[in-house]
Protein backbone atom coordinates (compact mmCIF):
# COMPACT_ATOMS: atom_id res chain seq x y z
CA UNK A 1 0.00 0.00 0.00
CA UNK A 2 1.28 3.49 -0.81
CA UNK A 3 1.45 5.79 2.20
CA UNK A 4 1.09 9.53 1.79
CA UNK A 5 4.86 10.08 1.90
CA UNK A 6 5.37 7.50 -0.86
CA UNK A 7 3.45 9.48 -3.47
CA UNK A 8 3.58 13.00 -4.85
CA UNK A 9 0.22 14.37 -5.94
CA UNK A 10 -0.04 16.07 -9.33
CA UNK A 11 -1.88 19.39 -9.32
CA UNK A 12 -3.06 20.06 -12.85
CA UNK A 13 -3.73 23.79 -13.43
CA UNK A 14 -7.43 24.70 -13.41
CA UNK A 15 -7.19 26.21 -16.89
CA UNK A 16 -6.16 22.87 -18.39
CA UNK A 17 -8.72 20.94 -20.42
CA UNK A 18 -10.05 17.95 -18.43
CA UNK A 19 -8.82 14.52 -19.58
CA UNK A 20 -10.86 11.32 -19.52
CA UNK A 21 -9.35 7.84 -19.32
CA UNK A 22 -11.64 4.88 -20.03
CA UNK A 23 -10.55 1.62 -18.38
CA UNK A 24 -12.13 -1.80 -18.92
CA UNK A 25 -11.32 -4.45 -16.30
CA UNK A 26 -11.06 -7.27 -18.83
CA UNK A 27 -11.61 -10.52 -17.01
CA UNK A 28 -13.30 -13.91 -16.73
CA UNK A 29 -16.88 -14.55 -15.68
CA UNK A 30 -17.55 -15.61 -12.08
CA UNK A 31 -20.29 -15.60 -9.48
CA UNK A 32 -19.93 -12.30 -7.62
CA UNK A 33 -21.84 -13.69 -4.63
CA UNK A 34 -19.79 -16.88 -4.23
CA UNK A 35 -16.33 -17.65 -2.91
CA UNK A 36 -13.40 -17.15 -5.26
CA UNK A 37 -13.12 -20.12 -7.62
CA UNK A 38 -9.87 -20.88 -9.49
CA UNK A 39 -11.91 -23.01 -11.88
CA UNK A 40 -14.16 -20.15 -13.01
CA UNK A 41 -12.21 -19.05 -16.09
CA UNK A 42 -14.72 -18.76 -18.94
CA UNK A 43 -14.52 -15.64 -21.13
CA UNK A 44 -17.65 -15.96 -23.26
CA UNK A 45 -18.62 -12.32 -22.76
CA UNK A 46 -15.53 -11.29 -24.73
CA UNK A 47 -17.30 -12.43 -27.91
CA UNK A 48 -19.44 -9.30 -27.46
CA UNK A 49 -16.80 -6.72 -26.48
CA UNK A 50 -17.45 -4.97 -29.79
CA UNK A 51 -20.64 -3.55 -28.26
CA UNK A 52 -18.60 -1.11 -26.19
CA UNK A 53 -15.69 -0.76 -28.61
CA UNK A 54 -18.14 0.59 -31.22
CA UNK A 55 -19.31 3.23 -28.73
CA UNK A 56 -15.71 4.15 -27.96
CA UNK A 57 -14.83 4.59 -31.59
CA UNK A 58 -17.92 6.70 -32.28
CA UNK A 59 -16.96 8.96 -29.37
CA UNK A 60 -13.29 9.19 -30.38
CA UNK A 61 -12.18 7.31 -27.26
CA UNK A 62 -9.15 5.03 -27.15
CA UNK A 63 -9.88 2.76 -24.18
CA UNK A 64 -7.39 0.91 -22.02
CA UNK A 65 -8.19 -2.78 -21.62
CA UNK A 66 -6.44 -4.10 -18.50
CA UNK A 67 -6.39 -7.84 -19.18
CA UNK A 68 -6.10 -10.75 -16.77
CA UNK A 69 -4.76 -14.29 -17.21
CA UNK A 70 -7.92 -16.12 -18.41
CA UNK A 71 -8.53 -13.50 -21.11
CA UNK A 72 -4.87 -13.34 -22.12
CA UNK A 73 -4.60 -17.11 -22.57
CA UNK A 74 -7.83 -17.99 -24.41
CA UNK A 75 -8.35 -17.06 -28.05
CA UNK A 76 -12.00 -16.22 -27.35
CA UNK A 77 -10.71 -13.70 -24.81
CA UNK A 78 -7.99 -11.90 -26.71
CA UNK A 79 -8.75 -12.30 -30.42
CA UNK A 80 -10.94 -9.21 -30.91
CA UNK A 81 -8.84 -7.14 -28.52
CA UNK A 82 -5.65 -7.93 -30.40
CA UNK A 83 -7.18 -6.42 -33.52
CA UNK A 84 -8.16 -3.26 -31.68
CA UNK A 85 -4.68 -2.91 -30.18
CA UNK A 86 -2.94 -3.61 -33.50
CA UNK A 87 -5.06 -0.97 -35.21
CA UNK A 88 -4.30 1.64 -32.54
CA UNK A 89 -7.91 1.71 -31.35
CA UNK A 90 -7.14 0.47 -27.84
CA UNK A 91 -4.33 0.33 -25.28
CA UNK A 92 -3.05 -2.83 -23.59
CA UNK A 93 -2.76 -3.15 -19.82
CA UNK A 94 -2.29 -5.91 -17.23
CA UNK A 95 -4.85 -6.91 -14.59
CA UNK A 96 -3.92 -9.42 -11.90
CA UNK A 97 -6.56 -11.73 -10.42
CA UNK A 98 -4.41 -13.91 -8.12
CA UNK A 99 -6.92 -16.74 -7.74
CA UNK A 100 -6.89 -17.57 -11.48
CA UNK A 101 -3.27 -16.61 -12.22
CA UNK A 102 -0.49 -19.19 -11.81
CA UNK A 103 1.36 -20.19 -9.81
CA UNK A 104 -1.57 -20.94 -7.54
CA UNK A 105 0.28 -22.01 -4.43
CA UNK A 106 -1.52 -19.75 -1.94
CA UNK A 107 -4.77 -20.66 -0.15
CA UNK A 108 -7.74 -19.24 -2.02
CA UNK A 109 -9.35 -16.72 0.31
CA UNK A 110 -10.84 -13.26 0.38
CA UNK A 111 -7.63 -11.91 1.90
CA UNK A 112 -5.48 -13.47 -0.82
CA UNK A 113 -7.76 -12.12 -3.55
CA UNK A 114 -5.83 -8.87 -3.02
CA UNK A 115 -2.52 -9.52 -4.78
CA UNK A 116 -0.75 -7.05 -2.53
CA UNK A 117 -1.37 -9.35 0.45
CA UNK A 118 0.64 -12.18 -1.09
CA UNK A 119 4.32 -12.78 -0.27
CA UNK A 120 6.47 -10.50 -2.38
CA UNK A 121 8.01 -13.24 -4.52
CA UNK A 122 4.63 -14.81 -5.25
CA UNK A 123 3.03 -11.51 -6.27
CA UNK A 124 6.03 -10.80 -8.51
CA UNK A 125 5.97 -14.27 -10.07
CA UNK A 126 2.26 -14.10 -10.84
CA UNK A 127 2.68 -10.73 -12.52
CA UNK A 128 5.72 -11.92 -14.51
CA UNK A 129 3.72 -14.89 -15.84
CA UNK A 130 0.83 -12.61 -16.79
CA UNK A 131 3.18 -10.26 -18.65
CA UNK A 132 4.66 -13.23 -20.53
CA UNK A 133 1.20 -14.37 -21.66
CA UNK A 134 0.18 -10.87 -22.71
CA UNK A 135 3.37 -10.54 -24.76
CA UNK A 136 2.67 -13.88 -26.42
CA UNK A 137 -0.94 -12.98 -27.28
CA UNK A 138 -0.50 -9.32 -28.24
CA UNK A 139 3.11 -9.05 -29.37
CA UNK A 140 3.87 -6.24 -26.95
CA UNK A 141 4.63 -5.70 -23.30
CA UNK A 142 2.09 -3.78 -21.17
CA UNK A 143 3.23 -0.64 -19.38
CA UNK A 144 -0.09 -0.03 -17.58
CA UNK A 145 -1.25 -2.03 -14.55
CA UNK A 146 -4.39 -2.31 -12.47
CA UNK A 147 -4.56 -4.71 -9.55
CA UNK A 148 -7.65 -6.88 -9.40
CA UNK A 149 -9.91 -5.74 -6.56
CA UNK A 150 -7.65 -2.65 -6.28
CA UNK A 151 -5.19 -4.88 -4.42
CA UNK A 152 -2.14 -2.68 -3.95
CA UNK A 153 0.26 -3.88 -1.27
CA UNK A 154 3.50 -2.89 0.39
CA UNK A 155 5.60 -4.56 -2.34
CA UNK A 156 3.54 -3.68 -5.42
CA UNK A 157 5.29 -0.42 -6.31
CA UNK A 158 8.73 -2.05 -6.28
CA UNK A 159 7.48 -4.98 -8.37
CA UNK A 160 5.90 -2.65 -10.94
CA UNK A 161 9.05 -0.57 -11.14
CA UNK A 162 11.22 -3.65 -11.65
CA UNK A 163 8.93 -4.80 -14.49
CA UNK A 164 9.10 -1.44 -16.24
CA UNK A 165 5.49 -0.32 -15.73
CA UNK A 166 4.83 3.39 -16.22
CA UNK A 167 1.21 3.78 -15.07
CA UNK A 168 -0.82 2.21 -12.27
CA UNK A 169 -4.64 2.45 -12.14
CA UNK A 170 -5.24 0.55 -8.89
CA UNK A 171 -5.99 3.30 -6.37
CA UNK A 172 -9.68 3.55 -5.45
CA UNK A 173 -10.28 6.79 -3.49
CA UNK A 174 -13.05 7.00 -0.91
CA UNK A 175 -13.19 3.20 -0.50
CA UNK A 176 -11.87 1.15 2.41
CA UNK A 177 -11.45 -2.60 1.93
CA UNK A 178 -9.80 -3.21 5.29
CA UNK A 179 -12.80 -5.18 6.56
CA UNK A 180 -11.72 -7.81 3.99
CA UNK A 181 -8.04 -7.28 4.89
CA UNK A 182 -7.62 -5.23 1.72
CA UNK A 183 -6.24 -1.72 1.22
CA UNK A 184 -7.75 1.45 2.66
CA UNK A 185 -7.88 4.27 0.08
CA UNK A 186 -9.70 6.85 2.19
CA UNK A 187 -6.50 8.93 2.32
CA UNK A 188 -6.33 9.20 -1.49
CA UNK A 189 -7.83 11.90 -3.68
CA UNK A 190 -8.89 11.53 -7.32
CA UNK A 191 -5.82 13.42 -8.47
CA UNK A 192 -2.92 11.61 -10.20
CA UNK A 193 0.31 11.08 -8.31
CA UNK A 194 3.93 10.16 -8.95
CA UNK A 195 5.31 7.18 -7.04
CA UNK A 196 8.19 4.68 -7.06
CA UNK A 197 11.79 4.99 -5.95
CA UNK A 198 12.51 7.60 -8.63
CA UNK A 199 8.95 9.01 -8.63
CA UNK A 200 8.77 8.08 -12.33
CA UNK A 201 5.57 6.00 -12.28
CA UNK A 202 2.20 7.71 -12.58
CA UNK A 203 -0.76 6.64 -10.48
CA UNK A 204 -4.17 7.51 -11.95
CA UNK A 205 -6.95 6.65 -9.48
CA UNK A 206 -10.43 5.39 -10.21
CA UNK A 207 -12.77 8.39 -10.10
CA UNK A 208 -14.91 8.17 -6.97
CA UNK A 209 -16.21 10.90 -4.73
CA UNK A 210 -19.00 12.41 -2.71
CA UNK A 211 -21.87 14.70 -3.69
CA UNK A 212 -24.50 16.50 -1.65
CA UNK A 213 -24.59 19.31 0.89
CA UNK A 214 -22.36 17.38 3.32
CA UNK A 215 -19.84 16.17 0.70
CA UNK A 216 -17.06 18.16 2.36
CA UNK A 217 -17.12 15.72 5.27
CA UNK A 218 -15.97 13.01 2.86
CA UNK A 219 -14.54 9.71 4.04
CA UNK A 220 -14.95 10.31 7.80
CA UNK A 221 -18.72 10.68 7.33
CA UNK A 222 -18.77 7.66 5.00
CA UNK A 223 -17.01 5.57 7.67
CA UNK A 224 -19.56 6.70 10.23
CA UNK A 225 -22.75 6.05 8.24
CA UNK A 226 -21.58 2.62 7.07
CA UNK A 227 -21.18 1.27 10.57
CA UNK A 228 -23.40 -1.78 11.05
CA UNK A 229 -26.02 -0.10 13.23
CA UNK A 230 -26.42 2.95 10.98
CA UNK A 231 -26.52 0.74 7.90
CA UNK A 232 -29.32 -1.31 9.44
CA UNK A 233 -31.16 1.97 10.01
CA UNK A 234 -30.60 2.73 6.29
CA UNK A 235 -28.79 5.95 7.12
CA UNK A 236 -26.75 6.09 3.86
CA UNK A 237 -29.92 5.83 1.76
CA UNK A 238 -31.73 8.44 3.83
CA UNK A 239 -28.86 10.93 3.48
CA UNK A 240 -28.72 10.28 -0.24
CA UNK A 241 -32.46 10.81 -0.79
CA UNK A 242 -32.26 14.06 1.17
CA UNK A 243 -29.47 15.26 -1.11
CA UNK A 244 -27.05 15.49 1.81
CA UNK A 245 -24.41 12.86 1.13
CA UNK A 246 -23.85 10.18 -1.52
CA UNK A 247 -20.73 8.29 -2.57
CA UNK A 248 -20.52 7.84 -6.34
CA UNK A 249 -18.21 6.21 -8.86
CA UNK A 250 -17.63 7.23 -12.47
CA UNK A 251 -19.03 4.02 -13.91
CA UNK A 252 -22.13 2.88 -15.81
CA UNK A 253 -22.26 -0.10 -13.43
CA UNK A 254 -24.70 0.80 -10.67
CA UNK A 255 -24.76 4.52 -11.49
CA UNK A 256 -26.88 6.44 -13.95
CA UNK A 257 -26.00 9.29 -16.28
CA UNK A 258 -27.32 11.93 -13.87
CA UNK A 259 -25.13 10.64 -11.04
CA UNK A 260 -22.05 10.40 -13.24
CA UNK A 261 -22.55 13.96 -14.44
CA UNK A 262 -23.17 15.17 -10.89
CA UNK A 263 -19.92 13.58 -9.70
CA UNK A 264 -17.98 14.99 -12.65
CA UNK A 265 -19.24 18.53 -12.07
CA UNK A 266 -18.51 18.34 -8.33
CA UNK A 267 -14.94 17.19 -8.91
CA UNK A 268 -14.40 19.76 -11.66
CA UNK A 269 -15.43 22.43 -9.16
CA UNK A 270 -12.80 21.00 -6.77
CA UNK A 271 -10.11 21.45 -9.43
CA UNK A 272 -9.85 17.82 -10.54
CA UNK A 273 -8.85 17.62 -14.22
CA UNK A 274 -8.16 13.89 -14.70
CA UNK A 275 -11.07 11.43 -14.72
CA UNK A 276 -11.24 7.65 -15.00
CA UNK A 277 -14.41 5.92 -16.17
CA UNK A 278 -14.29 2.18 -15.52
CA UNK A 279 -16.34 -1.01 -15.70
CA UNK A 280 -15.95 -4.79 -16.03
CA UNK A 281 -15.87 -6.53 -19.40
CA UNK A 282 -18.46 -9.24 -18.50
CA UNK A 283 -21.09 -6.48 -18.27
CA UNK A 284 -21.21 -6.35 -22.08
CA UNK A 285 -23.36 -9.53 -22.04
CA UNK A 286 -26.37 -10.19 -19.79
CA UNK A 287 -26.05 -12.61 -16.90
CA UNK A 288 -22.41 -12.22 -15.90
CA UNK A 289 -22.39 -9.28 -13.47
CA UNK A 290 -24.95 -7.91 -10.96
CA UNK A 291 -25.23 -4.78 -13.11
CA UNK A 292 -26.43 -6.40 -16.34
CA UNK A 293 -28.82 -9.29 -15.71
CA UNK A 294 -30.99 -9.04 -18.84
CA UNK A 295 -31.30 -7.29 -22.20
CA UNK A 296 -33.13 -4.32 -20.67
CA UNK A 297 -30.26 -3.68 -18.25
CA UNK A 298 -27.77 -4.16 -21.10
CA UNK A 299 -29.48 -1.47 -23.17
CA UNK A 300 -29.46 0.82 -20.15
CA UNK A 301 -25.78 0.14 -19.44
CA UNK A 302 -24.76 0.86 -23.04
CA UNK A 303 -26.99 3.94 -23.16
CA UNK A 304 -25.43 5.44 -20.03
CA UNK A 305 -21.95 4.83 -21.42
CA UNK A 306 -22.88 6.41 -24.77
CA UNK A 307 -24.56 9.42 -23.17
CA UNK A 308 -21.66 10.15 -20.81
CA UNK A 309 -18.99 9.91 -23.48
Coordinates of C-alpha atoms in Angstrom, one line a residue:
X1 CA 0.0 0.0 0.0
X2 CA 1.3 3.5 -0.8
X3 CA 1.4 5.8 2.2
X4 CA 1.1 9.5 1.8
X5 CA 4.9 10.1 1.9
X6 CA 5.4 7.5 -0.9
X7 CA 3.4 9.5 -3.5
X8 CA 3.6 13.0 -4.8
X9 CA 0.2 14.4 -5.9
X10 CA 0.0 16.1 -9.3
X11 CA -1.9 19.4 -9.3
X12 CA -3.1 20.1 -12.9
X13 CA -3.7 23.8 -13.4
X14 CA -7.4 24.7 -13.4
X15 CA -7.2 26.2 -16.9
X16 CA -6.2 22.9 -18.4
X17 CA -8.7 20.9 -20.4
X18 CA -10.0 17.9 -18.4
X19 CA -8.8 14.5 -19.6
X20 CA -10.9 11.3 -19.5
X21 CA -9.4 7.8 -19.3
X22 CA -11.6 4.9 -20.0
X23 CA -10.5 1.6 -18.4
X24 CA -12.1 -1.8 -18.9
X25 CA -11.3 -4.4 -16.3
X26 CA -11.1 -7.3 -18.8
X27 CA -11.6 -10.5 -17.0
X28 CA -13.3 -13.9 -16.7
X29 CA -16.9 -14.6 -15.7
X30 CA -17.5 -15.6 -12.1
X31 CA -20.3 -15.6 -9.5
X32 CA -19.9 -12.3 -7.6
X33 CA -21.8 -13.7 -4.6
X34 CA -19.8 -16.9 -4.2
X35 CA -16.3 -17.7 -2.9
X36 CA -13.4 -17.2 -5.3
X37 CA -13.1 -20.1 -7.6
X38 CA -9.9 -20.9 -9.5
X39 CA -11.9 -23.0 -11.9
X40 CA -14.2 -20.2 -13.0
X41 CA -12.2 -19.0 -16.1
X42 CA -14.7 -18.8 -18.9
X43 CA -14.5 -15.6 -21.1
X44 CA -17.7 -16.0 -23.3
X45 CA -18.6 -12.3 -22.8
X46 CA -15.5 -11.3 -24.7
X47 CA -17.3 -12.4 -27.9
X48 CA -19.4 -9.3 -27.5
X49 CA -16.8 -6.7 -26.5
X50 CA -17.5 -5.0 -29.8
X51 CA -20.6 -3.5 -28.3
X52 CA -18.6 -1.1 -26.2
X53 CA -15.7 -0.8 -28.6
X54 CA -18.1 0.6 -31.2
X55 CA -19.3 3.2 -28.7
X56 CA -15.7 4.2 -28.0
X57 CA -14.8 4.6 -31.6
X58 CA -17.9 6.7 -32.3
X59 CA -17.0 9.0 -29.4
X60 CA -13.3 9.2 -30.4
X61 CA -12.2 7.3 -27.3
X62 CA -9.1 5.0 -27.2
X63 CA -9.9 2.8 -24.2
X64 CA -7.4 0.9 -22.0
X65 CA -8.2 -2.8 -21.6
X66 CA -6.4 -4.1 -18.5
X67 CA -6.4 -7.8 -19.2
X68 CA -6.1 -10.8 -16.8
X69 CA -4.8 -14.3 -17.2
X70 CA -7.9 -16.1 -18.4
X71 CA -8.5 -13.5 -21.1
X72 CA -4.9 -13.3 -22.1
X73 CA -4.6 -17.1 -22.6
X74 CA -7.8 -18.0 -24.4
X75 CA -8.4 -17.1 -28.0
X76 CA -12.0 -16.2 -27.4
X77 CA -10.7 -13.7 -24.8
X78 CA -8.0 -11.9 -26.7
X79 CA -8.7 -12.3 -30.4
X80 CA -10.9 -9.2 -30.9
X81 CA -8.8 -7.1 -28.5
X82 CA -5.6 -7.9 -30.4
X83 CA -7.2 -6.4 -33.5
X84 CA -8.2 -3.3 -31.7
X85 CA -4.7 -2.9 -30.2
X86 CA -2.9 -3.6 -33.5
X87 CA -5.1 -1.0 -35.2
X88 CA -4.3 1.6 -32.5
X89 CA -7.9 1.7 -31.4
X90 CA -7.1 0.5 -27.8
X91 CA -4.3 0.3 -25.3
X92 CA -3.1 -2.8 -23.6
X93 CA -2.8 -3.1 -19.8
X94 CA -2.3 -5.9 -17.2
X95 CA -4.9 -6.9 -14.6
X96 CA -3.9 -9.4 -11.9
X97 CA -6.6 -11.7 -10.4
X98 CA -4.4 -13.9 -8.1
X99 CA -6.9 -16.7 -7.7
X100 CA -6.9 -17.6 -11.5
X101 CA -3.3 -16.6 -12.2
X102 CA -0.5 -19.2 -11.8
X103 CA 1.4 -20.2 -9.8
X104 CA -1.6 -20.9 -7.5
X105 CA 0.3 -22.0 -4.4
X106 CA -1.5 -19.7 -1.9
X107 CA -4.8 -20.7 -0.1
X108 CA -7.7 -19.2 -2.0
X109 CA -9.4 -16.7 0.3
X110 CA -10.8 -13.3 0.4
X111 CA -7.6 -11.9 1.9
X112 CA -5.5 -13.5 -0.8
X113 CA -7.8 -12.1 -3.6
X114 CA -5.8 -8.9 -3.0
X115 CA -2.5 -9.5 -4.8
X116 CA -0.7 -7.0 -2.5
X117 CA -1.4 -9.4 0.5
X118 CA 0.6 -12.2 -1.1
X119 CA 4.3 -12.8 -0.3
X120 CA 6.5 -10.5 -2.4
X121 CA 8.0 -13.2 -4.5
X122 CA 4.6 -14.8 -5.3
X123 CA 3.0 -11.5 -6.3
X124 CA 6.0 -10.8 -8.5
X125 CA 6.0 -14.3 -10.1
X126 CA 2.3 -14.1 -10.8
X127 CA 2.7 -10.7 -12.5
X128 CA 5.7 -11.9 -14.5
X129 CA 3.7 -14.9 -15.8
X130 CA 0.8 -12.6 -16.8
X131 CA 3.2 -10.3 -18.6
X132 CA 4.7 -13.2 -20.5
X133 CA 1.2 -14.4 -21.7
X134 CA 0.2 -10.9 -22.7
X135 CA 3.4 -10.5 -24.8
X136 CA 2.7 -13.9 -26.4
X137 CA -0.9 -13.0 -27.3
X138 CA -0.5 -9.3 -28.2
X139 CA 3.1 -9.1 -29.4
X140 CA 3.9 -6.2 -27.0
X141 CA 4.6 -5.7 -23.3
X142 CA 2.1 -3.8 -21.2
X143 CA 3.2 -0.6 -19.4
X144 CA -0.1 0.0 -17.6
X145 CA -1.2 -2.0 -14.5
X146 CA -4.4 -2.3 -12.5
X147 CA -4.6 -4.7 -9.5
X148 CA -7.6 -6.9 -9.4
X149 CA -9.9 -5.7 -6.6
X150 CA -7.6 -2.6 -6.3
X151 CA -5.2 -4.9 -4.4
X152 CA -2.1 -2.7 -3.9
X153 CA 0.3 -3.9 -1.3
X154 CA 3.5 -2.9 0.4
X155 CA 5.6 -4.6 -2.3
X156 CA 3.5 -3.7 -5.4
X157 CA 5.3 -0.4 -6.3
X158 CA 8.7 -2.0 -6.3
X159 CA 7.5 -5.0 -8.4
X160 CA 5.9 -2.7 -10.9
X161 CA 9.1 -0.6 -11.1
X162 CA 11.2 -3.6 -11.7
X163 CA 8.9 -4.8 -14.5
X164 CA 9.1 -1.4 -16.2
X165 CA 5.5 -0.3 -15.7
X166 CA 4.8 3.4 -16.2
X167 CA 1.2 3.8 -15.1
X168 CA -0.8 2.2 -12.3
X169 CA -4.6 2.4 -12.1
X170 CA -5.2 0.6 -8.9
X171 CA -6.0 3.3 -6.4
X172 CA -9.7 3.5 -5.5
X173 CA -10.3 6.8 -3.5
X174 CA -13.1 7.0 -0.9
X175 CA -13.2 3.2 -0.5
X176 CA -11.9 1.2 2.4
X177 CA -11.5 -2.6 1.9
X178 CA -9.8 -3.2 5.3
X179 CA -12.8 -5.2 6.6
X180 CA -11.7 -7.8 4.0
X181 CA -8.0 -7.3 4.9
X182 CA -7.6 -5.2 1.7
X183 CA -6.2 -1.7 1.2
X184 CA -7.7 1.5 2.7
X185 CA -7.9 4.3 0.1
X186 CA -9.7 6.9 2.2
X187 CA -6.5 8.9 2.3
X188 CA -6.3 9.2 -1.5
X189 CA -7.8 11.9 -3.7
X190 CA -8.9 11.5 -7.3
X191 CA -5.8 13.4 -8.5
X192 CA -2.9 11.6 -10.2
X193 CA 0.3 11.1 -8.3
X194 CA 3.9 10.2 -8.9
X195 CA 5.3 7.2 -7.0
X196 CA 8.2 4.7 -7.1
X197 CA 11.8 5.0 -5.9
X198 CA 12.5 7.6 -8.6
X199 CA 9.0 9.0 -8.6
X200 CA 8.8 8.1 -12.3
X201 CA 5.6 6.0 -12.3
X202 CA 2.2 7.7 -12.6
X203 CA -0.8 6.6 -10.5
X204 CA -4.2 7.5 -11.9
X205 CA -7.0 6.7 -9.5
X206 CA -10.4 5.4 -10.2
X207 CA -12.8 8.4 -10.1
X208 CA -14.9 8.2 -7.0
X209 CA -16.2 10.9 -4.7
X210 CA -19.0 12.4 -2.7
X211 CA -21.9 14.7 -3.7
X212 CA -24.5 16.5 -1.6
X213 CA -24.6 19.3 0.9
X214 CA -22.4 17.4 3.3
X215 CA -19.8 16.2 0.7
X216 CA -17.1 18.2 2.4
X217 CA -17.1 15.7 5.3
X218 CA -16.0 13.0 2.9
X219 CA -14.5 9.7 4.0
X220 CA -15.0 10.3 7.8
X221 CA -18.7 10.7 7.3
X222 CA -18.8 7.7 5.0
X223 CA -17.0 5.6 7.7
X224 CA -19.6 6.7 10.2
X225 CA -22.7 6.1 8.2
X226 CA -21.6 2.6 7.1
X227 CA -21.2 1.3 10.6
X228 CA -23.4 -1.8 11.0
X229 CA -26.0 -0.1 13.2
X230 CA -26.4 2.9 11.0
X231 CA -26.5 0.7 7.9
X232 CA -29.3 -1.3 9.4
X233 CA -31.2 2.0 10.0
X234 CA -30.6 2.7 6.3
X235 CA -28.8 5.9 7.1
X236 CA -26.8 6.1 3.9
X237 CA -29.9 5.8 1.8
X238 CA -31.7 8.4 3.8
X239 CA -28.9 10.9 3.5
X240 CA -28.7 10.3 -0.2
X241 CA -32.5 10.8 -0.8
X242 CA -32.3 14.1 1.2
X243 CA -29.5 15.3 -1.1
X244 CA -27.1 15.5 1.8
X245 CA -24.4 12.9 1.1
X246 CA -23.9 10.2 -1.5
X247 CA -20.7 8.3 -2.6
X248 CA -20.5 7.8 -6.3
X249 CA -18.2 6.2 -8.9
X250 CA -17.6 7.2 -12.5
X251 CA -19.0 4.0 -13.9
X252 CA -22.1 2.9 -15.8
X253 CA -22.3 -0.1 -13.4
X254 CA -24.7 0.8 -10.7
X255 CA -24.8 4.5 -11.5
X256 CA -26.9 6.4 -14.0
X257 CA -26.0 9.3 -16.3
X258 CA -27.3 11.9 -13.9
X259 CA -25.1 10.6 -11.0
X260 CA -22.0 10.4 -13.2
X261 CA -22.5 14.0 -14.4
X262 CA -23.2 15.2 -10.9
X263 CA -19.9 13.6 -9.7
X264 CA -18.0 15.0 -12.6
X265 CA -19.2 18.5 -12.1
X266 CA -18.5 18.3 -8.3
X267 CA -14.9 17.2 -8.9
X268 CA -14.4 19.8 -11.7
X269 CA -15.4 22.4 -9.2
X270 CA -12.8 21.0 -6.8
X271 CA -10.1 21.5 -9.4
X272 CA -9.8 17.8 -10.5
X273 CA -8.8 17.6 -14.2
X274 CA -8.2 13.9 -14.7
X275 CA -11.1 11.4 -14.7
X276 CA -11.2 7.6 -15.0
X277 CA -14.4 5.9 -16.2
X278 CA -14.3 2.2 -15.5
X279 CA -16.3 -1.0 -15.7
X280 CA -15.9 -4.8 -16.0
X281 CA -15.9 -6.5 -19.4
X282 CA -18.5 -9.2 -18.5
X283 CA -21.1 -6.5 -18.3
X284 CA -21.2 -6.4 -22.1
X285 CA -23.4 -9.5 -22.0
X286 CA -26.4 -10.2 -19.8
X287 CA -26.1 -12.6 -16.9
X288 CA -22.4 -12.2 -15.9
X289 CA -22.4 -9.3 -13.5
X290 CA -24.9 -7.9 -11.0
X291 CA -25.2 -4.8 -13.1
X292 CA -26.4 -6.4 -16.3
X293 CA -28.8 -9.3 -15.7
X294 CA -31.0 -9.0 -18.8
X295 CA -31.3 -7.3 -22.2
X296 CA -33.1 -4.3 -20.7
X297 CA -30.3 -3.7 -18.3
X298 CA -27.8 -4.2 -21.1
X299 CA -29.5 -1.5 -23.2
X300 CA -29.5 0.8 -20.1
X301 CA -25.8 0.1 -19.4
X302 CA -24.8 0.9 -23.0
X303 CA -27.0 3.9 -23.2
X304 CA -25.4 5.4 -20.0
X305 CA -21.9 4.8 -21.4
X306 CA -22.9 6.4 -24.8
X307 CA -24.6 9.4 -23.2
X308 CA -21.7 10.1 -20.8
X309 CA -19.0 9.9 -23.5

